[in-house]
């Protein structure tokens, strides 16, 4: 396999040795100076134990606020289903509170290990690279307390985790499987108004992880192509595995029943936004479109309800009231309901209650909200970007909007709201489309990736 068991070239060049602070460079230097016997050969046989690294956000955090979102759901759902298939999963994440237990058994076979690395609170995602050394040391220390060859695979999520995973892979002699989830070069190419570009340090870090990983798992074929085009990834080391949906939780229920439970009018036009409130997700795009729609058709005002389910995140934390202020400025504050992040069962009820679900993101590696909404039988109006073009089948399960302008979004929303026959057809298509995505299928495909990665590593050793 391309990377073999040698330290990644880019890391060796950019983190040259002693004195390097705020990254894993010094740990790499120690590894390079250590005994060659510290490296371990990949075991033959089925995957039994997995080290999953999710440094910057815990799978136990509530999605929809802070740094918690689709990746949290992904990590936990895949871990649960791998455990059902006999794989013991340890998830390593950074502790963000002194009240957290060091070790939490989340589900049978899934253990979350909270690593103390830096202050519990107050660190932004951009400040976390300074804690990579401490975090990596504690991950290695946990494994060192186990018999030799304890883990069979390392699966890292997001570039910060990939830096730690690259070190663990070479120390333990097991393959590194990495999921990017988002990519700086993709995000910077399509920034939302008011958003800030990802820093060069992240771009460099992602390039290093792409070179280090034995396998890169892309959510969609588009993401796989972006890895090849933007990061010069080795095509032989890129695999496509779609994320899934919990089809037992996200399922159709009678709309009147869902609305009664949520206190929504039975006859309202409910246009739902669910997700983190930050420029990347485009909630302002929806509000501007609603204002445009009401200006075009004043009679709609009495029927429209626009729930925004989620909390501030990313650059949205700098101005947590900005979206409410925008609603007031646009004259639609009376239509918008701000709802704090909710658990999956409650979120499923919101989807079921919606006339349509809007996903106006500027980029999505997959688009979990769109997939979940479709599983609940709700049509989706989404931006034609990233993974949303895979998740939403245009004209069948929803509508894809080619831009983010208020006029084009108002036209798309209005088309669905004005045509009951179209809504019904899209609702049927949404359920059909959702059946293509399940976490069980994701887990099976991911496990197959692990096995192939181990086989290739054995051949290369």
mmCIF file of C-alpha atoms in Angstrom, residues 20-241:
data_model
loop_
_atom_site.group_PDB
_atom_site.id
_atom_site.type_symbol
_atom_site.label_atom_id
_atom_site.label_comp_id
_atom_site.label_asym_id
_atom_site.label_seq_id
_atom_site.Cartn_x
_atom_site.Cartn_y
_atom_site.Cartn_z
ATOM 1 C CA UNK A 20 8.444 21.461 17.516
ATOM 2 C CA UNK A 21 5.452 22.452 19.632
ATOM 3 C CA UNK A 22 1.732 22.370 19.092
ATOM 4 C CA UNK A 23 1.702 19.344 16.788
ATOM 5 C CA UNK A 24 2.644 15.692 16.663
ATOM 6 C CA UNK A 25 6.058 16.437 15.143
ATOM 7 C CA UNK A 26 7.982 15.865 18.370
ATOM 8 C CA UNK A 27 6.201 12.550 18.874
ATOM 9 C CA UNK A 28 7.093 11.528 15.341
ATOM 10 C CA UNK A 29 10.711 12.402 16.084
ATOM 11 C CA UNK A 30 10.687 10.228 19.208
ATOM 12 C CA UNK A 31 9.185 7.412 17.181
ATOM 13 C CA UNK A 32 11.861 7.736 14.520
ATOM 14 C CA UNK A 33 14.596 7.573 17.160
ATOM 15 C CA UNK A 34 12.981 4.629 19.002
ATOM 16 C CA UNK A 35 13.667 0.925 18.536
ATOM 17 C CA UNK A 36 12.424 -0.595 15.304
ATOM 18 C CA UNK A 37 10.938 -3.395 17.365
ATOM 19 C CA UNK A 38 8.254 -0.996 18.578
ATOM 20 C CA UNK A 39 6.487 -1.440 15.229
ATOM 21 C CA UNK A 40 4.042 -4.336 15.171
ATOM 22 C CA UNK A 41 2.871 -6.500 12.331
ATOM 23 C CA UNK A 42 -0.769 -6.591 11.285
ATOM 24 C CA UNK A 43 -2.506 -9.661 12.716
ATOM 25 C CA UNK A 44 -4.109 -12.223 10.457
ATOM 26 C CA UNK A 45 -7.842 -12.807 10.940
ATOM 27 C CA UNK A 46 -11.043 -10.840 11.294
ATOM 28 C CA UNK A 47 -11.125 -7.354 12.792
ATOM 29 C CA UNK A 48 -11.704 -7.761 16.514
ATOM 30 C CA UNK A 49 -10.808 -4.389 18.018
ATOM 31 C CA UNK A 50 -11.009 -0.915 16.523
ATOM 32 C CA UNK A 51 -9.527 2.371 17.738
ATOM 33 C CA UNK A 52 -11.782 5.151 16.473
ATOM 34 C CA UNK A 53 -10.480 8.695 16.938
ATOM 35 C CA UNK A 54 -12.818 11.690 17.087
ATOM 36 C CA UNK A 55 -10.627 14.271 18.756
ATOM 37 C CA UNK A 56 -12.508 17.532 18.444
ATOM 38 C CA UNK A 57 -16.054 16.384 19.211
ATOM 39 C CA UNK A 58 -17.489 13.520 21.203
ATOM 40 C CA UNK A 59 -20.048 11.147 19.694
ATOM 41 C CA UNK A 60 -21.952 11.569 22.960
ATOM 42 C CA UNK A 61 -22.473 15.319 22.382
ATOM 43 C CA UNK A 62 -25.877 16.571 21.277
ATOM 44 C CA UNK A 63 -25.774 17.238 17.512
ATOM 45 C CA UNK A 64 -26.915 20.634 16.346
ATOM 46 C CA UNK A 65 -24.753 22.995 18.363
ATOM 47 C CA UNK A 66 -21.079 23.774 18.935
ATOM 48 C CA UNK A 67 -18.935 21.389 16.888
ATOM 49 C CA UNK A 68 -21.446 18.541 17.159
ATOM 50 C CA UNK A 69 -23.224 17.585 13.971
ATOM 51 C CA UNK A 70 -23.449 14.862 11.382
ATOM 52 C CA UNK A 71 -19.987 13.531 12.180
ATOM 53 C CA UNK A 72 -21.038 12.798 15.765
ATOM 54 C CA UNK A 73 -24.005 10.806 14.490
ATOM 55 C CA UNK A 74 -21.785 9.003 11.975
ATOM 56 C CA UNK A 75 -19.194 7.927 14.556
ATOM 57 C CA UNK A 76 -21.737 6.663 17.062
ATOM 58 C CA UNK A 77 -24.009 4.878 14.589
ATOM 59 C CA UNK A 78 -21.160 3.115 12.794
ATOM 60 C CA UNK A 79 -19.554 2.150 16.121
ATOM 61 C CA UNK A 80 -22.840 0.685 17.398
ATOM 62 C CA UNK A 81 -23.347 -1.417 14.316
ATOM 63 C CA UNK A 82 -19.752 -2.601 14.186
ATOM 64 C CA UNK A 83 -20.147 -3.704 17.792
ATOM 65 C CA UNK A 84 -23.219 -5.733 16.818
ATOM 66 C CA UNK A 85 -20.966 -7.492 14.323
ATOM 67 C CA UNK A 86 -18.525 -8.514 17.030
ATOM 68 C CA UNK A 87 -16.028 -5.647 16.825
ATOM 69 C CA UNK A 88 -14.979 -3.997 20.102
ATOM 70 C CA UNK A 89 -14.820 -0.239 19.472
ATOM 71 C CA UNK A 90 -12.898 2.283 21.573
ATOM 72 C CA UNK A 91 -13.687 5.897 20.637
ATOM 73 C CA UNK A 92 -11.001 8.373 21.745
ATOM 74 C CA UNK A 93 -12.201 11.967 22.141
ATOM 75 C CA UNK A 94 -11.037 15.049 24.025
ATOM 76 C CA UNK A 95 -12.615 15.685 27.418
ATOM 77 C CA UNK A 96 -14.447 19.015 27.523
ATOM 78 C CA UNK A 97 -15.645 18.880 31.141
ATOM 79 C CA UNK A 98 -14.175 17.734 34.433
ATOM 80 C CA UNK A 99 -17.521 16.065 35.148
ATOM 81 C CA UNK A 100 -17.013 13.530 32.350
ATOM 82 C CA UNK A 101 -16.040 10.033 33.372
ATOM 83 C CA UNK A 102 -12.715 8.975 31.821
ATOM 84 C CA UNK A 103 -14.326 5.845 30.395
ATOM 85 C CA UNK A 104 -17.974 5.593 29.367
ATOM 86 C CA UNK A 105 -19.603 2.458 28.016
ATOM 87 C CA UNK A 106 -21.928 4.026 25.475
ATOM 88 C CA UNK A 107 -23.360 0.739 24.175
ATOM 89 C CA UNK A 108 -22.495 -2.908 24.488
ATOM 90 C CA UNK A 109 -19.147 -3.152 22.727
ATOM 91 C CA UNK A 110 -18.655 0.635 22.352
ATOM 92 C CA UNK A 111 -16.461 2.477 24.868
ATOM 93 C CA UNK A 112 -15.871 6.232 24.753
ATOM 94 C CA UNK A 113 -12.546 7.297 26.287
ATOM 95 C CA UNK A 114 -12.339 10.956 27.310
ATOM 96 C CA UNK A 115 -8.743 12.125 26.975
ATOM 97 C CA UNK A 116 -7.533 15.076 29.049
ATOM 98 C CA UNK A 117 -5.710 17.352 26.603
ATOM 99 C CA UNK A 118 -5.730 21.056 27.359
ATOM 100 C CA UNK A 119 -8.318 23.079 29.289
ATOM 101 C CA UNK A 120 -11.761 21.540 29.395
ATOM 102 C CA UNK A 121 -13.554 24.605 28.074
ATOM 103 C CA UNK A 122 -12.779 27.668 26.006
ATOM 104 C CA UNK A 123 -10.728 26.052 23.235
ATOM 105 C CA UNK A 124 -11.909 26.608 19.699
ATOM 106 C CA UNK A 125 -11.359 24.004 17.004
ATOM 107 C CA UNK A 126 -8.584 26.173 15.556
ATOM 108 C CA UNK A 127 -6.701 26.046 18.885
ATOM 109 C CA UNK A 128 -6.783 22.260 19.167
ATOM 110 C CA UNK A 129 -3.614 21.564 17.117
ATOM 111 C CA UNK A 130 -1.628 22.736 20.152
ATOM 112 C CA UNK A 131 -3.071 19.767 22.092
ATOM 113 C CA UNK A 132 -2.260 17.046 19.554
ATOM 114 C CA UNK A 133 0.898 15.897 21.326
ATOM 115 C CA UNK A 134 -0.824 15.428 24.678
ATOM 116 C CA UNK A 135 -3.821 13.727 23.098
ATOM 117 C CA UNK A 136 -1.639 11.368 21.031
ATOM 118 C CA UNK A 137 0.456 10.459 24.059
ATOM 119 C CA UNK A 138 -2.624 9.436 26.024
ATOM 120 C CA UNK A 139 -3.969 7.362 23.125
ATOM 121 C CA UNK A 140 -0.653 5.508 22.893
ATOM 122 C CA UNK A 141 -0.549 5.076 26.658
ATOM 123 C CA UNK A 142 -4.008 3.467 26.642
ATOM 124 C CA UNK A 143 -2.929 0.945 24.014
ATOM 125 C CA UNK A 144 0.388 0.282 25.774
ATOM 126 C CA UNK A 145 -1.509 -1.015 28.818
ATOM 127 C CA UNK A 146 -2.994 -3.789 26.645
ATOM 128 C CA UNK A 147 -1.377 -6.933 25.229
ATOM 129 C CA UNK A 148 0.700 -6.421 22.071
ATOM 130 C CA UNK A 149 -1.480 -6.132 18.966
ATOM 131 C CA UNK A 150 -4.577 -4.999 20.869
ATOM 132 C CA UNK A 151 -6.083 -2.948 18.023
ATOM 133 C CA UNK A 152 -6.477 -4.194 14.458
ATOM 134 C CA UNK A 153 -7.359 -0.898 12.754
ATOM 135 C CA UNK A 154 -7.314 2.846 13.457
ATOM 136 C CA UNK A 155 -10.198 4.854 11.980
ATOM 137 C CA UNK A 156 -9.800 8.616 12.357
ATOM 138 C CA UNK A 157 -12.432 11.278 11.701
ATOM 139 C CA UNK A 158 -11.537 14.841 10.606
ATOM 140 C CA UNK A 159 -7.980 15.981 9.988
ATOM 141 C CA UNK A 160 -7.030 16.600 13.628
ATOM 142 C CA UNK A 161 -7.819 12.983 14.457
ATOM 143 C CA UNK A 162 -5.950 11.883 11.356
ATOM 144 C CA UNK A 163 -2.741 13.444 12.664
ATOM 145 C CA UNK A 164 -3.012 11.305 15.798
ATOM 146 C CA UNK A 165 -4.127 8.271 13.808
ATOM 147 C CA UNK A 166 -1.046 8.481 11.571
ATOM 148 C CA UNK A 167 1.206 8.234 14.602
ATOM 149 C CA UNK A 168 -0.777 5.375 16.136
ATOM 150 C CA UNK A 169 -0.793 3.460 12.848
ATOM 151 C CA UNK A 170 2.990 3.452 12.572
ATOM 152 C CA UNK A 171 3.495 2.738 16.246
ATOM 153 C CA UNK A 172 1.066 -0.194 16.278
ATOM 154 C CA UNK A 173 1.653 -1.566 12.768
ATOM 155 C CA UNK A 174 -2.016 -1.453 11.791
ATOM 156 C CA UNK A 175 -3.743 0.303 8.884
ATOM 157 C CA UNK A 176 -5.058 3.841 9.197
ATOM 158 C CA UNK A 177 -8.491 4.402 7.691
ATOM 159 C CA UNK A 178 -9.437 8.060 7.573
ATOM 160 C CA UNK A 179 -12.714 9.927 6.930
ATOM 161 C CA UNK A 180 -12.310 13.608 6.072
ATOM 162 C CA UNK A 181 -15.964 14.623 6.660
ATOM 163 C CA UNK A 182 -15.146 18.157 5.492
ATOM 164 C CA UNK A 183 -12.196 19.535 3.540
ATOM 165 C CA UNK A 184 -10.666 22.988 3.857
ATOM 166 C CA UNK A 185 -10.002 23.377 0.139
ATOM 167 C CA UNK A 186 -13.614 22.561 -0.701
ATOM 168 C CA UNK A 187 -14.998 24.877 1.957
ATOM 169 C CA UNK A 188 -12.711 27.760 0.992
ATOM 170 C CA UNK A 189 -13.777 27.452 -2.630
ATOM 171 C CA UNK A 190 -17.424 28.148 -1.736
ATOM 172 C CA UNK A 191 -17.469 30.364 1.354
ATOM 173 C CA UNK A 192 -20.749 31.704 2.634
ATOM 174 C CA UNK A 193 -21.143 35.430 3.259
ATOM 175 C CA UNK A 194 -19.758 36.243 6.679
ATOM 176 C CA UNK A 195 -17.784 33.021 6.977
ATOM 177 C CA UNK A 196 -14.011 32.911 7.428
ATOM 178 C CA UNK A 197 -11.619 30.800 5.335
ATOM 179 C CA UNK A 198 -10.027 27.740 6.861
ATOM 180 C CA UNK A 199 -6.395 28.523 7.818
ATOM 181 C CA UNK A 200 -3.349 27.280 5.874
ATOM 182 C CA UNK A 201 -2.379 25.086 8.840
ATOM 183 C CA UNK A 202 -5.491 22.998 8.310
ATOM 184 C CA UNK A 203 -4.827 22.672 4.587
ATOM 185 C CA UNK A 204 -1.299 21.445 5.312
ATOM 186 C CA UNK A 205 -2.574 19.085 8.007
ATOM 187 C CA UNK A 206 -5.143 17.589 5.651
ATOM 188 C CA UNK A 207 -2.522 17.060 2.964
ATOM 189 C CA UNK A 208 -0.374 15.206 5.479
ATOM 190 C CA UNK A 209 -3.240 12.953 6.552
ATOM 191 C CA UNK A 210 -4.203 12.176 2.944
ATOM 192 C CA UNK A 211 -0.642 11.041 2.316
ATOM 193 C CA UNK A 212 -0.433 9.065 5.564
ATOM 194 C CA UNK A 213 -3.711 7.139 5.412
ATOM 195 C CA UNK A 214 -3.793 3.602 4.074
ATOM 196 C CA UNK A 215 -7.428 4.139 3.041
ATOM 197 C CA UNK A 216 -9.470 7.315 2.663
ATOM 198 C CA UNK A 217 -13.207 6.785 3.051
ATOM 199 C CA UNK A 218 -15.248 9.256 1.010
ATOM 200 C CA UNK A 219 -18.954 9.768 1.620
ATOM 201 C CA UNK A 220 -19.766 10.116 -2.079
ATOM 202 C CA UNK A 221 -18.162 9.697 -5.474
ATOM 203 C CA UNK A 222 -17.940 13.506 -5.682
ATOM 204 C CA UNK A 223 -15.946 13.646 -2.447
ATOM 205 C CA UNK A 224 -13.677 10.890 -3.755
ATOM 206 C CA UNK A 225 -13.014 12.944 -6.888
ATOM 207 C CA UNK A 226 -12.275 16.022 -4.771
ATOM 208 C CA UNK A 227 -9.670 14.024 -2.852
ATOM 209 C CA UNK A 228 -8.010 13.095 -6.135
ATOM 210 C CA UNK A 229 -8.230 16.544 -7.729
ATOM 211 C CA UNK A 230 -7.522 18.796 -4.744
ATOM 212 C CA UNK A 231 -5.313 16.615 -2.527
ATOM 213 C CA UNK A 232 -3.574 14.384 -5.072
ATOM 214 C CA UNK A 233 -4.808 11.266 -3.268
ATOM 215 C CA UNK A 234 -3.787 7.859 -4.588
ATOM 216 C CA UNK A 235 -6.892 6.461 -6.370
ATOM 217 C CA UNK A 236 -6.035 2.972 -5.111
ATOM 218 C CA UNK A 237 -6.436 4.206 -1.532
ATOM 219 C CA UNK A 238 -9.835 5.936 -1.884
ATOM 220 C CA UNK A 239 -13.055 4.051 -1.143
ATOM 221 C CA UNK A 240 -16.649 5.346 -1.295
ATOM 222 C CA UNK A 241 -18.967 4.380 1.565
#
